[in-house]
Amino acid sequence: MSTALNGKLVTVFGASGFLGRHIVQALARRGYRVRAAVRRPDLATHLQPLGAPGQIMPVQANLRYRWSVDRAVIGADAVVNAVGILAPSGKQSFDAVQAFGPRAIAEAARAAGLDRVTHISAIGANPDSTSAYARSKAAGEAGILETLPDSVILRPSIVFGPEDDFFNKFADMARFAPVLPLLGGGDSKFQPVYVCDVAESVARAVDGDLKPGIYELGGPEIKSFRDCLEDMLAVTRRKRTLLPIPFPVASAMGKVFQLFPMAPFTADQVELLKTDNVVSEAARKDGRTLEGIGIKPATLAAVLPTYLERYREHGQYDAHRPA
């Protein structure tokens, strides 16, 4: 791979995750040197082939340890925070990762002489939410904006792509389970957004093309939970029963599941589903959307078959069989 480096260094926190790796690739293609700030650099070697030799360098950083955050931003021309968790695990709590962490990154960036960071939040971030996830996302945004008011905050809806934790999870479940759960009845609304479109938004923010403020990123279609599972089943060519589960029952199930590793869902995730996860009319009117910044979002139909084929009965070898 031949890349003309532009001489600028970007520190990306959470670089080895699902969204992070696509952000790294988008930045590398623009010629940035990338410092991939991750908890386990030994597990981030998959990032290096995304750029030219020496262009991407993993470094150890943990948002719970401020000194490691400070060290990771020294000498950087820009900082991106893509760290996020869907459920707490051990010391990786919502408060530590999504509330305290963003403020620590912003303070470190300010101390390093930067006037803004690019921060990945989520549609639904709300200090008054019944969901701890949504409250911690709101606290993270507040910490960023109180420290560096000229920052860019990107709030994506549910993100889909090859390594996502939504369509892959349910497609894998459908391989064995005859019934798939529709939490809350399956009426919750999403606006699924392609991971590469989110990564491109981040790269444009780093380029300086986005004005300071909060952007909401959604795809071209609004889909219900039921719609999403039906789309997944159509691509994987499987027939499964979709069972509506009322919110009170789903919440009780989540409280039990979250006591065990690899829980299919938690009670807090059930709370999130009580609020639609779509781009607001205010963001649309203000041009703080993908379309508003000149990105044509990809559709589910165009992307899902590229990575869900492996869940068909005969895997990718079903690709050219009659449906």
Coordinates of C-alpha atoms in Angstrom, one line a residue:
M1 CA 0.0 0.0 0.0
S2 CA 1.4 3.4 -1.0
T3 CA 0.3 6.4 1.0
A4 CA 1.6 9.9 0.8
L5 CA 1.9 11.0 4.5
N6 CA 0.7 14.5 5.3
G7 CA 3.0 14.9 8.4
K8 CA 0.2 15.1 10.9
L9 CA -0.4 12.8 13.8
V10 CA -3.8 11.7 15.1
T11 CA -4.3 9.9 18.4
V12 CA -7.3 7.6 18.2
F13 CA -8.6 6.2 21.5
G14 CA -10.5 2.9 21.1
A15 CA -8.7 2.3 17.8
S16 CA -8.9 -1.5 17.9
G17 CA -12.7 -1.7 18.3
F18 CA -15.4 -2.1 15.6
L19 CA -15.7 1.6 14.8
G20 CA -12.1 2.4 15.7
R21 CA -10.5 0.3 13.1
H22 CA -12.5 1.9 10.3
I23 CA -11.6 5.3 11.7
V24 CA -8.0 4.4 11.6
Q25 CA -8.3 3.2 8.0
A26 CA -10.1 6.4 6.9
L27 CA -7.4 8.5 8.5
A28 CA -4.5 6.5 7.1
R29 CA -6.0 6.8 3.6
R30 CA -5.8 10.6 4.0
G31 CA -2.1 10.4 4.9
Y32 CA -2.3 10.9 8.7
R33 CA 0.0 9.1 11.0
V34 CA -2.1 7.3 13.6
R35 CA -1.3 6.6 17.2
A36 CA -3.7 3.9 18.1
A37 CA -4.4 4.3 21.9
V38 CA -5.7 1.0 23.2
R39 CA -5.7 -1.0 26.5
R40 CA -4.0 -4.0 24.8
P41 CA -1.5 -3.0 22.1
D42 CA -0.6 -6.7 21.6
L43 CA -4.2 -7.3 20.4
A44 CA -4.1 -4.4 18.0
T45 CA -1.7 -5.7 15.4
H46 CA -4.6 -6.0 12.9
L47 CA -4.5 -2.2 12.5
Q48 CA -1.1 -2.0 11.0
P49 CA -1.9 -3.4 7.6
L50 CA -4.5 -0.6 7.2
G51 CA -1.8 1.9 6.5
A52 CA 1.7 2.1 5.1
P53 CA 4.6 0.6 7.1
G54 CA 5.1 2.6 10.2
Q55 CA 2.1 4.8 9.6
I56 CA 0.0 3.2 12.4
M57 CA 1.5 2.6 15.8
P58 CA -0.4 1.1 18.8
V59 CA 0.3 2.5 22.2
Q60 CA -1.0 1.5 25.6
A61 CA -3.6 3.7 27.2
N62 CA -6.4 3.1 29.6
L63 CA -9.1 5.8 30.3
R64 CA -9.1 4.9 34.0
Y65 CA -5.4 5.9 34.3
R66 CA -5.0 9.6 33.5
W67 CA -1.3 9.5 33.1
S68 CA -1.6 7.0 30.2
V69 CA -4.1 9.3 28.5
D70 CA -1.8 12.3 28.9
R71 CA 1.1 10.3 27.4
A72 CA -1.0 9.2 24.4
V73 CA -1.8 12.7 23.2
I74 CA 1.6 14.3 23.5
G75 CA 2.6 15.7 20.1
A76 CA -0.7 14.9 18.5
D77 CA -2.2 17.3 16.0
A78 CA -5.7 15.9 16.6
V79 CA -7.5 13.5 19.0
V80 CA -10.4 11.1 18.4
N81 CA -12.3 9.3 21.1
A82 CA -14.0 6.1 19.9
V83 CA -14.1 4.3 23.2
G84 CA -17.5 2.9 24.2
I85 CA -19.0 -0.2 25.8
L86 CA -22.5 -1.6 25.5
A87 CA -22.5 -3.2 29.0
P88 CA -20.2 -2.9 32.1
S89 CA -17.6 -5.5 32.7
G90 CA -15.4 -5.6 35.8
K91 CA -13.7 -2.2 36.2
Q92 CA -14.9 -1.1 32.8
S93 CA -18.0 0.7 34.0
F94 CA -20.2 3.2 32.2
D95 CA -18.9 5.9 34.6
A96 CA -15.3 5.1 34.1
V97 CA -15.3 4.6 30.3
Q98 CA -18.1 6.9 29.0
A99 CA -18.4 9.6 31.6
F100 CA -14.9 10.1 33.2
G101 CA -12.9 9.0 30.2
P102 CA -14.0 11.6 27.6
R103 CA -13.4 14.5 30.1
A104 CA -9.9 13.0 30.8
I105 CA -9.2 12.9 27.1
A106 CA -10.4 16.5 26.6
E107 CA -8.3 17.8 29.5
A108 CA -5.2 16.0 28.2
A109 CA -5.8 17.4 24.7
R110 CA -6.2 20.9 26.1
A111 CA -3.0 20.5 28.1
A112 CA -1.2 19.4 24.9
G113 CA -2.3 22.7 23.2
L114 CA -5.3 21.4 21.2
D115 CA -8.6 23.4 21.0
R116 CA -10.9 20.5 20.0
V117 CA -11.4 16.7 19.9
T118 CA -13.7 14.5 17.9
H119 CA -15.8 12.4 20.1
I120 CA -18.1 9.5 19.3
S121 CA -21.3 9.6 21.4
A122 CA -24.7 8.1 20.6
I123 CA -28.2 9.2 19.6
G124 CA -30.2 9.0 22.8
A125 CA -27.5 10.5 25.0
N126 CA -29.6 12.1 27.8
P127 CA -28.8 13.0 31.4
D128 CA -32.4 12.3 32.4
S129 CA -32.6 8.9 30.6
T130 CA -33.7 5.8 32.5
S131 CA -30.7 4.0 30.9
A132 CA -27.3 4.2 32.6
Y133 CA -25.7 3.9 29.2
A134 CA -27.5 7.0 27.8
R135 CA -26.8 9.0 31.0
S136 CA -23.1 8.1 30.8
K137 CA -23.0 9.2 27.2
A138 CA -24.5 12.5 28.1
A139 CA -22.0 13.0 30.9
G140 CA -19.2 12.3 28.5
E141 CA -20.5 14.9 26.1
A142 CA -20.7 17.4 28.9
G143 CA -17.2 16.7 30.0
I144 CA -15.9 17.3 26.4
L145 CA -17.8 20.5 25.8
E146 CA -17.0 22.0 29.2
T147 CA -13.3 21.4 28.6
L148 CA -13.1 22.1 24.8
P149 CA -16.3 23.9 23.6
D150 CA -15.1 23.8 20.0
S151 CA -15.1 20.0 19.8
V152 CA -17.1 17.9 17.4
I153 CA -19.5 15.3 18.8
L154 CA -20.9 12.6 16.5
R155 CA -24.0 10.8 17.7
P156 CA -24.6 7.7 15.5
S157 CA -27.7 5.5 15.5
I158 CA -27.1 1.8 15.6
V159 CA -23.9 1.2 13.6
F160 CA -23.7 -1.8 11.2
G161 CA -20.8 -3.3 9.3
P162 CA -18.7 -6.5 9.1
E163 CA -17.8 -6.6 12.8
D164 CA -21.0 -5.2 14.3
D165 CA -22.6 -6.5 17.5
F166 CA -26.2 -6.4 16.3
F167 CA -26.8 -8.1 13.0
N168 CA -24.0 -10.5 13.6
K169 CA -25.3 -11.4 17.0
F170 CA -28.9 -12.2 15.8
A171 CA -27.6 -13.9 12.6
D172 CA -25.5 -16.2 14.7
M173 CA -28.4 -16.8 17.1
A174 CA -30.6 -17.7 14.1
R175 CA -28.3 -20.5 13.2
F176 CA -29.4 -22.5 16.2
A177 CA -32.5 -20.9 17.8
P178 CA -35.9 -21.5 16.2
V179 CA -37.2 -18.3 17.9
L180 CA -35.7 -14.8 18.0
P181 CA -36.8 -12.3 20.6
L182 CA -38.4 -9.0 19.7
L183 CA -37.7 -7.0 22.8
G184 CA -40.5 -4.6 23.7
G185 CA -42.6 -6.0 20.9
G186 CA -40.2 -5.1 18.1
D187 CA -41.5 -1.6 17.5
S188 CA -38.5 0.4 18.6
K189 CA -37.1 2.5 15.7
F190 CA -33.5 2.6 14.5
Q191 CA -31.8 4.5 11.7
P192 CA -28.9 2.0 11.0
V193 CA -25.8 3.8 9.8
Y194 CA -22.9 2.1 7.9
V195 CA -19.6 2.1 9.9
C196 CA -17.6 3.5 7.0
D197 CA -20.0 6.5 6.8
V198 CA -19.4 7.2 10.4
A199 CA -15.6 6.8 9.9
E200 CA -15.7 9.2 7.0
S201 CA -17.5 11.7 9.2
V202 CA -14.7 11.4 11.8
A203 CA -12.0 11.9 9.1
R204 CA -13.8 15.1 7.9
A205 CA -13.9 16.4 11.4
V206 CA -10.2 15.8 11.8
D207 CA -9.6 17.5 8.4
G208 CA -11.4 20.6 9.9
D209 CA -14.4 20.4 7.5
L210 CA -17.0 20.1 10.3
K211 CA -18.1 23.1 12.4
P212 CA -18.0 22.6 16.2
G213 CA -21.2 21.1 17.6
I214 CA -23.2 17.9 17.9
Y215 CA -24.0 15.9 14.8
E216 CA -26.6 13.0 14.5
L217 CA -25.7 10.3 12.1
G218 CA -28.3 8.0 10.7
G219 CA -28.7 5.9 7.5
P220 CA -31.2 6.6 4.7
E221 CA -33.9 4.4 6.3
I222 CA -35.8 4.2 9.6
K223 CA -36.3 0.6 10.5
S224 CA -38.1 -1.0 13.4
F225 CA -36.5 -3.8 15.5
R226 CA -38.7 -6.2 13.7
D227 CA -37.7 -4.8 10.3
C228 CA -34.0 -5.2 11.1
L229 CA -34.4 -8.9 12.1
E230 CA -36.5 -9.6 9.0
D231 CA -33.9 -8.0 6.8
M232 CA -31.2 -10.2 8.5
L233 CA -33.3 -13.3 8.0
A234 CA -33.9 -12.5 4.3
V235 CA -30.1 -12.1 3.7
T236 CA -29.2 -15.3 5.6
R237 CA -32.1 -17.2 4.0
R238 CA -33.4 -18.5 7.2
K239 CA -37.0 -18.7 8.5
R240 CA -37.4 -18.1 12.2
T241 CA -40.3 -17.2 14.5
L242 CA -40.1 -13.6 15.8
L243 CA -41.5 -13.6 19.4
P244 CA -42.6 -10.3 20.8
I245 CA -41.5 -9.9 24.5
P246 CA -43.2 -7.1 26.5
F247 CA -40.8 -4.6 28.1
P248 CA -41.5 -5.7 31.7
V249 CA -40.7 -9.3 30.8
A250 CA -37.7 -8.4 28.7
S251 CA -36.3 -6.2 31.6
A252 CA -36.7 -9.1 34.0
M253 CA -34.9 -11.4 31.6
G254 CA -32.2 -8.9 31.2
K255 CA -31.6 -8.7 34.9
V256 CA -31.0 -12.4 35.0
F257 CA -28.9 -12.6 31.8
Q258 CA -26.6 -9.7 32.9
L259 CA -25.3 -11.9 35.8
F260 CA -23.6 -14.1 33.3
P261 CA -20.8 -13.5 30.8
M262 CA -21.8 -13.0 27.1
A263 CA -25.3 -12.0 28.1
P264 CA -27.6 -11.7 25.0
F265 CA -29.0 -8.5 26.4
T266 CA -29.2 -6.6 29.7
A267 CA -31.9 -4.7 31.5
D268 CA -30.2 -1.4 30.7
Q269 CA -30.3 -2.3 27.0
V270 CA -34.0 -3.0 27.3
E271 CA -34.4 0.5 28.8
L272 CA -32.6 2.0 25.7
L273 CA -35.2 0.3 23.4
K274 CA -38.0 2.3 25.0
T275 CA -36.8 5.4 23.1
D276 CA -36.5 5.5 19.3
N277 CA -32.9 5.8 18.1
V278 CA -33.4 8.1 15.1
V279 CA -32.0 11.5 13.9
S280 CA -33.9 14.4 15.3
E281 CA -35.7 16.9 13.1
A282 CA -33.6 19.7 14.7
A283 CA -30.4 18.1 13.5
R284 CA -31.8 17.6 10.1
K285 CA -32.9 21.2 9.7
D286 CA -29.5 22.4 11.0
G287 CA -27.6 20.3 8.5
R288 CA -25.9 18.3 11.3
T289 CA -26.4 14.9 9.6
L290 CA -24.6 12.8 7.1
E291 CA -26.4 14.3 4.2
G292 CA -25.8 17.8 5.7
I293 CA -22.0 17.3 5.6
G294 CA -22.1 15.8 2.0
I295 CA -22.1 12.1 2.7
K296 CA -24.6 9.9 1.0
P297 CA -25.3 7.1 3.5
A298 CA -25.2 3.5 2.5
T299 CA -28.3 1.3 2.7
L300 CA -28.7 -1.9 4.6
A301 CA -29.6 -3.7 1.4
A302 CA -26.3 -2.7 -0.2
V303 CA -24.1 -3.8 2.7
L304 CA -25.7 -6.7 4.8
P305 CA -25.1 -9.3 2.1
T306 CA -21.4 -8.5 2.0
Y307 CA -20.9 -9.9 5.6
L308 CA -24.0 -11.9 6.5
E309 CA -23.6 -14.5 3.8
R310 CA -21.5 -16.7 6.1
Y311 CA -24.6 -17.3 8.3
R312 CA -26.5 -19.0 5.5
E313 CA -26.9 -22.8 5.7
H314 CA -24.0 -23.4 3.4
G315 CA -22.1 -20.2 4.3
Q316 CA -20.7 -18.1 1.5
Y317 CA -21.2 -21.0 -0.9
D318 CA -24.9 -20.1 -0.8
A319 CA -24.1 -16.8 -2.4
H320 CA -25.1 -17.8 -5.9
R321 CA -27.8 -20.4 -5.1
P322 CA -31.4 -19.5 -5.9
A323 CA -33.1 -17.8 -3.0

